[in-house]
Coordinates of C-alpha atoms and ligand atoms in Angstrom, one line a residue:
M1 CA -10.8 22.1 -36.5
V2 CA -7.2 22.2 -35.0
A3 CA -7.0 26.1 -35.2
E4 CA -10.5 26.4 -33.5
V5 CA -9.2 24.1 -30.8
R6 CA -6.1 26.0 -30.3
Q7 CA -7.9 29.4 -30.1
R8 CA -10.2 27.9 -27.3
I9 CA -7.2 26.5 -25.5
D10 CA -5.6 30.0 -25.7
Q11 CA -8.7 31.5 -24.2
L12 CA -8.7 28.9 -21.4
D13 CA -5.1 29.7 -20.5
Q14 CA -5.7 33.5 -20.7
S15 CA -8.7 33.3 -18.2
D16 CA -7.2 30.7 -16.0
E17 CA -7.3 32.1 -12.4
L18 CA -4.5 29.9 -11.4
G19 CA -2.2 30.7 -14.4
E20 CA 0.0 32.9 -12.2
F21 CA 0.9 29.8 -10.0
R22 CA 3.0 28.5 -12.7
G23 CA 5.6 31.2 -12.0
R24 CA 5.7 30.0 -8.3
F25 CA 7.5 26.7 -9.6
V26 CA 11.1 26.3 -10.6
S27 CA 11.3 25.6 -14.4
D28 CA 13.5 22.7 -15.6
A29 CA 16.3 23.7 -18.1
S30 CA 14.9 21.6 -20.8
G31 CA 11.4 22.7 -20.8
I32 CA 9.7 19.4 -20.0
N33 CA 5.9 19.1 -20.4
Y34 CA 5.5 17.5 -17.1
L35 CA 2.3 15.3 -16.9
D36 CA 3.5 13.1 -14.0
G37 CA 2.7 15.4 -10.9
N38 CA 0.6 12.6 -9.5
S39 CA 3.9 10.5 -9.0
L40 CA 6.1 13.4 -7.9
G41 CA 5.2 17.2 -7.8
R42 CA 7.5 19.9 -9.2
L43 CA 9.8 22.0 -7.1
S44 CA 8.2 25.3 -5.9
H45 CA 10.3 28.4 -5.2
D46 CA 8.7 28.4 -1.8
A47 CA 9.7 24.8 -1.0
R48 CA 13.3 25.4 -2.3
A49 CA 13.6 28.6 -0.1
A50 CA 12.3 26.8 2.9
I51 CA 14.7 23.9 2.7
L52 CA 17.8 26.3 2.1
A53 CA 16.6 28.5 5.0
A54 CA 16.4 25.3 7.1
I55 CA 19.8 24.2 6.1
D56 CA 21.5 27.7 6.5
D57 CA 19.6 29.3 9.4
E58 CA 18.3 26.5 11.4
W59 CA 20.8 23.6 11.1
G60 CA 23.7 25.9 10.3
E61 CA 23.0 28.5 13.0
E62 CA 20.6 27.1 15.6
L63 CA 22.2 23.7 15.8
I64 CA 20.6 21.7 18.5
R65 CA 18.5 24.6 19.7
G66 CA 16.3 24.0 16.5
W67 CA 14.4 21.3 18.3
E68 CA 12.8 23.8 20.3
H69 CA 10.6 24.4 17.2
W70 CA 11.3 21.3 15.2
T71 CA 9.4 19.0 17.5
E72 CA 6.2 20.9 16.7
L73 CA 6.5 20.5 13.0
S74 CA 4.9 17.1 12.5
S75 CA 1.6 18.3 14.3
Q76 CA 1.7 21.9 13.0
L77 CA 1.7 20.7 9.3
G78 CA -0.8 17.9 10.3
D79 CA -3.3 20.6 11.4
V80 CA -2.7 22.6 8.3
L81 CA -3.3 19.6 6.2
G82 CA -6.4 18.8 8.2
S83 CA -8.0 22.1 7.9
E84 CA -7.1 23.2 4.4
L85 CA -7.3 19.8 2.6
L86 CA -8.6 16.9 4.6
G87 CA -11.7 18.2 6.3
A88 CA -10.3 17.3 9.7
A89 CA -10.6 19.3 12.8
P90 CA -7.2 20.0 14.7
G91 CA -5.5 17.2 16.7
Q92 CA -6.3 14.4 14.4
V93 CA -3.4 14.6 11.7
V94 CA 0.5 14.1 12.0
V95 CA 3.0 14.2 9.3
S96 CA 5.6 11.5 9.7
D97 CA 7.2 8.4 8.1
S98 CA 6.2 7.0 4.8
T99 CA 2.6 6.1 3.8
S100 CA 3.6 2.5 4.0
V101 CA 4.7 2.7 7.7
N102 CA 1.7 4.9 8.5
L103 CA -0.4 2.1 7.0
Y104 CA 1.2 -0.5 9.2
K105 CA 0.7 1.8 12.4
T106 CA -2.9 2.6 11.6
I107 CA -3.9 -1.0 10.7
L108 CA -2.4 -2.5 13.8
A109 CA -3.9 0.4 16.0
A110 CA -7.3 -0.2 14.5
L111 CA -7.0 -3.9 15.1
S112 CA -6.2 -3.1 18.8
L113 CA -9.8 -1.8 19.0
V114 CA -11.3 -5.1 17.7
P115 CA -9.1 -8.0 18.8
N116 CA -11.9 -10.7 18.2
R117 CA -12.2 -9.9 14.4
R118 CA -9.9 -11.8 12.2
A119 CA -10.6 -10.7 8.6
L120 CA -8.9 -7.9 6.8
L121 CA -10.4 -6.5 3.4
V122 CA -8.6 -4.7 0.5
D123 CA -9.3 -3.9 -3.1
A124 CA -7.4 -6.4 -5.4
N125 CA -6.7 -3.4 -7.5
D126 CA -5.3 -1.2 -4.8
F127 CA -1.7 0.1 -4.9
P128 CA 0.9 -2.8 -4.0
T129 CA 2.1 -1.4 -0.7
D130 CA -1.4 -1.3 0.7
R131 CA -1.9 -5.0 -0.1
Y132 CA 1.5 -6.2 0.8
I133 CA 1.4 -4.4 4.3
L134 CA -1.9 -6.2 4.9
E135 CA -0.6 -9.5 3.6
G136 CA 2.4 -9.1 6.0
I137 CA 0.1 -8.1 9.1
A138 CA -2.1 -11.0 8.3
A139 CA 0.7 -13.5 8.1
A140 CA 2.3 -12.3 11.2
H141 CA -0.8 -12.3 13.3
G142 CA -2.6 -15.2 11.8
L143 CA -5.4 -13.2 10.2
E144 CA -7.3 -13.8 7.1
L145 CA -6.6 -11.4 4.2
R146 CA -9.7 -11.0 1.8
L147 CA -8.7 -9.6 -1.7
M148 CA -11.8 -8.0 -3.1
A149 CA -12.4 -8.5 -6.8
T150 CA -13.2 -5.1 -8.4
A151 CA -13.4 -3.5 -12.0
M152 CA -9.9 -2.2 -12.8
N153 CA -11.1 1.0 -14.3
D154 CA -14.2 1.9 -12.2
P155 CA -15.0 3.1 -8.7
I156 CA -15.6 0.4 -6.2
S157 CA -19.4 -0.1 -5.8
V158 CA -21.2 -1.2 -2.6
D159 CA -22.1 -4.4 -4.5
D160 CA -18.4 -5.1 -4.8
F161 CA -18.2 -5.4 -1.0
A162 CA -21.2 -7.5 -0.4
P163 CA -19.5 -11.0 -1.0
Y164 CA -16.7 -10.1 1.5
L165 CA -18.4 -8.4 4.5
D166 CA -19.5 -10.1 7.6
D167 CA -19.1 -9.7 11.3
D168 CA -15.6 -11.0 11.3
V169 CA -14.3 -8.0 9.1
A170 CA -12.0 -5.9 11.3
L171 CA -11.1 -3.3 8.7
V172 CA -11.1 -2.3 5.1
V173 CA -8.4 -0.6 3.3
V174 CA -9.4 1.5 0.4
S175 CA -7.7 4.3 -1.8
Q176 CA -10.0 7.2 -2.4
V177 CA -8.5 7.7 -5.9
N178 CA -7.2 4.5 -7.6
Y179 CA -3.4 4.9 -8.4
R180 CA -4.0 3.3 -11.8
S181 CA -7.4 4.3 -13.3
G182 CA -7.9 7.6 -11.3
A183 CA -11.4 6.2 -10.3
L184 CA -12.7 8.1 -7.3
N185 CA -14.4 6.0 -4.6
D186 CA -17.0 7.4 -2.4
L187 CA -15.5 7.3 1.1
A188 CA -18.5 8.2 3.1
R189 CA -20.5 5.5 1.5
I190 CA -17.9 2.9 2.1
A191 CA -17.5 4.1 5.7
Y192 CA -21.1 3.5 6.0
T193 CA -21.1 0.1 4.5
V194 CA -18.2 -1.0 6.6
H195 CA -19.4 0.5 9.7
S196 CA -22.7 -1.5 9.3
V197 CA -20.9 -4.7 9.9
G198 CA -18.8 -3.1 12.8
G199 CA -15.6 -2.9 10.9
M200 CA -13.4 0.2 10.4
L201 CA -12.2 2.0 7.3
V202 CA -8.5 3.0 6.7
A203 CA -8.3 5.3 3.5
D204 CA -5.4 5.8 1.4
L205 CA -5.6 9.4 0.1
S206 CA -2.3 9.5 -1.7
H207 CA -3.8 10.3 -5.1
S208 CA -6.7 12.4 -3.9
V209 CA -5.0 14.9 -1.4
G210 CA -4.5 18.3 -3.1
A211 CA -6.4 17.0 -6.1
I212 CA -9.9 16.9 -4.7
P213 CA -11.8 18.2 -1.7
I214 CA -11.8 15.7 1.1
A215 CA -14.2 15.4 4.0
L216 CA -12.9 12.9 6.5
D217 CA -14.7 14.2 9.7
D218 CA -18.0 14.4 7.8
G219 CA -17.5 11.2 5.9
D220 CA -17.0 9.3 9.2
V221 CA -13.7 7.8 8.1
D222 CA -11.8 6.2 10.9
F223 CA -8.2 6.3 9.8
A224 CA -6.5 7.8 6.7
V225 CA -3.0 8.0 5.4
G226 CA -1.5 9.6 2.3
C227 CA 1.7 10.8 0.4
T228 CA 2.9 14.4 0.3
Y229 CA 5.2 14.2 -2.7
K230 CA 2.4 13.9 -5.3
Y231 CA -0.1 16.8 -5.7
L232 CA 1.3 18.5 -2.5
N233 CA 4.9 18.8 -4.2
G234 CA 6.8 18.2 -0.9
G235 CA 9.7 16.5 -2.8
P236 CA 11.1 13.1 -3.1
G237 CA 11.1 11.4 0.3
S238 CA 8.6 13.9 1.8
P239 CA 7.0 12.4 4.8
A240 CA 3.4 11.2 4.7
F241 CA 0.5 12.1 6.8
L242 CA -1.7 10.0 9.2
Y243 CA -5.3 10.8 10.4
A244 CA -7.0 9.0 13.2
R245 CA -10.4 10.1 14.4
A246 CA -10.4 12.1 17.8
R247 CA -12.9 9.9 19.4
L248 CA -10.8 6.8 18.8
Q249 CA -7.4 8.1 19.9
S250 CA -7.2 7.5 23.5
E251 CA -8.1 3.8 23.2
L252 CA -5.5 3.1 20.4
T253 CA -2.3 1.3 20.7
Q254 CA 0.1 1.7 17.8
P255 CA 2.7 -0.9 17.2
I256 CA 6.0 1.2 17.1
W257 CA 6.6 2.4 20.5
G258 CA 9.3 5.0 19.6
W259 CA 10.2 7.9 21.9
F260 CA 8.6 10.5 19.9
S261 CA 5.2 8.8 20.5
A262 CA 5.8 8.7 24.4
A263 CA 4.1 11.0 26.9
D264 CA 6.9 13.1 28.5
Q265 CA 9.5 12.3 25.9
F266 CA 12.5 14.0 27.7
Q267 CA 11.7 12.4 31.0
M268 CA 13.5 9.3 29.6
G269 CA 11.2 7.2 31.8
P270 CA 11.7 3.5 32.5
R271 CA 8.5 2.3 30.8
Y272 CA 6.6 3.4 27.7
E273 CA 3.5 5.5 28.1
P274 CA 1.7 6.7 24.9
A275 CA 1.4 10.5 24.5
P276 CA -2.2 11.7 24.7
G277 CA -3.8 12.4 21.3
I278 CA -2.5 12.0 17.7
A279 CA 1.2 12.4 18.8
R280 CA 1.1 8.7 19.9
F281 CA 1.4 7.9 16.2
L282 CA 4.8 9.4 15.8
V283 CA 7.9 7.2 15.9
G284 CA 11.4 8.7 16.1
T285 CA 13.2 11.8 14.9
P286 CA 11.5 13.4 11.9
P287 CA 13.1 14.4 8.7
V288 CA 13.2 18.1 9.6
L289 CA 14.7 19.5 6.2
Q290 CA 11.8 17.6 4.4
L291 CA 9.2 18.8 6.8
Q292 CA 10.4 22.5 6.2
A293 CA 10.3 21.8 2.4
L294 CA 6.8 20.4 2.8
K295 CA 5.8 23.5 4.7
G296 CA 6.9 25.8 1.9
A297 CA 5.3 23.6 -0.8
L298 CA 1.9 23.4 1.2
G299 CA 1.8 27.2 1.3
V300 CA 1.5 27.3 -2.5
V301 CA -1.4 24.7 -2.5
C302 CA -3.1 26.6 0.2
D303 CA -2.9 29.9 -1.6
A304 CA -4.5 28.3 -4.6
G305 CA -7.3 26.6 -2.5
I306 CA -8.6 23.2 -3.1
E307 CA -11.9 24.2 -4.7
R308 CA -10.0 26.2 -7.5
L309 CA -7.6 23.4 -7.9
R310 CA -10.4 20.9 -8.4
S311 CA -12.3 23.0 -10.8
K312 CA -9.3 23.6 -13.1
S313 CA -8.4 19.9 -12.8
I314 CA -11.9 19.0 -14.0
A315 CA -11.5 21.4 -16.9
Q316 CA -8.1 19.9 -17.7
T317 CA -9.2 16.3 -17.6
Q318 CA -12.4 17.0 -19.6
L319 CA -10.3 18.8 -22.2
A320 CA -7.9 15.7 -22.4
L321 CA -11.0 13.4 -22.7
E322 CA -12.4 15.4 -25.4
L323 CA -8.9 15.4 -27.3
F324 CA -8.7 11.7 -26.4
D325 CA -11.9 10.9 -28.1
A326 CA -11.0 13.1 -31.2
Y327 CA -7.4 11.8 -31.8
L328 CA -6.5 9.0 -29.6
A329 CA -9.4 6.6 -29.7
P330 CA -9.2 6.3 -33.5
E331 CA -5.6 5.2 -33.1
G332 CA -6.5 2.2 -31.0
F333 CA -6.3 3.8 -27.5
R334 CA -8.9 2.9 -24.9
L335 CA -10.0 4.9 -21.9
A336 CA -8.9 3.1 -18.6
S337 CA -10.7 5.7 -16.3
P338 CA -14.2 6.6 -15.6
R339 CA -15.9 8.8 -18.2
E340 CA -18.1 10.5 -15.6
V341 CA -16.2 13.5 -14.1
A342 CA -17.8 13.0 -10.6
Q343 CA -16.1 9.4 -10.6
R344 CA -12.7 10.6 -11.5
G345 CA -9.6 12.1 -9.4
G346 CA -6.9 14.3 -11.1
H347 CA -5.6 12.0 -13.8
L348 CA -6.7 10.1 -16.8
T349 CA -5.4 6.7 -18.0
F350 CA -5.0 5.7 -21.6
E351 CA -4.7 1.9 -22.5
H352 CA -2.8 0.8 -25.6
P353 CA -0.8 -2.4 -26.3
D354 CA 2.3 -0.2 -27.2
A355 CA 1.9 2.1 -24.1
L356 CA 5.4 1.4 -22.8
A357 CA 7.2 2.3 -26.0
F358 CA 5.0 5.2 -26.5
S359 CA 5.7 6.6 -23.0
H360 CA 9.6 6.3 -23.8
S361 CA 9.1 8.1 -27.3
L362 CA 7.0 10.8 -25.8
F363 CA 9.9 11.9 -23.6
V364 CA 12.7 11.4 -26.1
D365 CA 11.0 13.0 -29.1
H366 CA 8.6 15.6 -27.4
R367 CA 9.9 16.2 -23.9
V368 CA 6.6 15.0 -22.6
L369 CA 6.9 13.2 -19.3
V370 CA 4.1 10.7 -18.3
D371 CA 4.4 7.4 -16.6
Y372 CA 3.7 4.0 -17.6
R373 CA 1.7 1.4 -15.5
V374 CA 1.2 -2.2 -16.1
P375 CA -0.9 -3.5 -17.8
E376 CA -0.4 -1.4 -21.0
R377 CA -1.3 2.0 -19.5
I378 CA -0.2 5.6 -19.6
R379 CA -1.2 7.8 -16.9
F380 CA -1.9 11.5 -18.0
A381 CA -1.8 13.8 -15.0
P382 CA -2.1 17.6 -15.5
S383 CA -1.4 19.3 -12.3
P384 CA -3.6 22.4 -12.0
L385 CA -0.8 24.5 -10.2
Y386 CA 1.6 24.3 -13.0
T387 CA 0.1 22.7 -16.0
S388 CA -1.3 24.9 -18.7
F389 CA -4.2 24.0 -20.9
A390 CA -1.8 24.3 -23.9
Q391 CA 0.4 21.6 -22.3
V392 CA -2.6 19.3 -22.0
Y393 CA -3.3 19.7 -25.7
E394 CA 0.3 19.4 -26.7
G395 CA 0.6 16.2 -24.6
V396 CA -2.4 14.5 -26.4
M397 CA -1.1 15.6 -29.7
A398 CA 2.4 14.3 -29.0
L399 CA 0.9 11.0 -28.1
R400 CA -1.0 10.8 -31.3
E401 CA 2.1 11.6 -33.2
V402 CA 4.1 8.9 -31.6
A403 CA 1.2 6.3 -32.2
T404 CA 0.7 7.2 -35.8
R405 CA 4.3 7.4 -37.3
Ligands
PLP1 C1 -1.8 4.9 -3.4 C2 -0.4 4.9 -2.9 N1 -0.2 4.4 -1.7 C3 1.0 4.4 -1.1 C4 2.1 4.7 -1.8 C5 3.5 4.5 -1.3 O1 3.9 5.4 -0.4 P1 5.4 5.4 0.4 O2 6.4 5.0 -0.7 O3 5.4 6.8 0.9 O4 5.2 4.4 1.5 C6 2.0 5.2 -3.2 C7 3.1 5.6 -4.0 O5 3.1 6.0 -5.2 C8 0.7 5.3 -3.6 O6 0.4 5.6 -5.0

């Protein structure tokens, strides 16, 4: 049985169209089997070269003249993200700040459109920053925060929304792929549901961008934010993106009136006037070195193409699931992700009372790097750009070994 499985895995690696992309990433000295690309993606040679060139040729040589092109980076990268990965027409995405700050800006901008509505809605199982930012805004502005009870391991259903939706709801914040379970939420359906009571949708795409094809314009999503250091491999601290529908932009007021968001930035005028379009969501001086690294990293993702990435990701998580059923379920693990492939993003989550200890042993004894999430869960995240099918197999078998010793 094991020999047969190994043979099949070797064939999968040999016929892998994306196999050559592994060579576009810097290998770590100790040969880690890295199954944590949904937390922090690996360093690509292109990102490394881009950041070194930005240091030596731009900061080192151009000095202040670099701003002649650096000011365009946030919007240029936003448009690349929009067209290649987000299903967004140009002029609707910028790269700036962190996802948390972008949530703050988009939520308050959305609220500026519906000043008479007082309720904010979020999945109680969503990532902490999404809930905390809403909690802070609700406290500061005297609004009501509704925490929606959902099943921890499944996509959110329209029925989950029903008890919380009424004509007081200003907006809903939802992650397209849940950070813990990997459950994939149907954004277009959620947008339709929220719009039916006159509310707006703010989507967090941190765990979906670069992992699954996204259709923001077609899905009628109002706002979106997301991280670039996960499946996009922009590096630690890589700035986040923000999407706002073109038809809403001219009416929006975002709350942080920094000079990069002003019309005629270098006129240094006496009063704030927001820039037309998506640039009004910028704040202050962007992290240029990180933007250049992201530009390099993004090129690798675009070369692979999101359709090919998704199909390899599906093949890898299906393989992991098959191995889970054969080798981990008998050892007391439970699947904490949807079984149905159409309901999953790029990672699987395994539940076990000893998950924390196992995640440590995996690294110490097998050089397999996964991450642990409360309660009692291990996230298992192959990244199709640099994870081989053999590494998926070895990761599951290492977990079995630490659980059975
Ligand atoms: C779903 C989700 N949203 C937001 C964040 C946090 O983003 P940031 O630290 O860039 O504000 C994370 C981080 O892992 C995340 O998983």
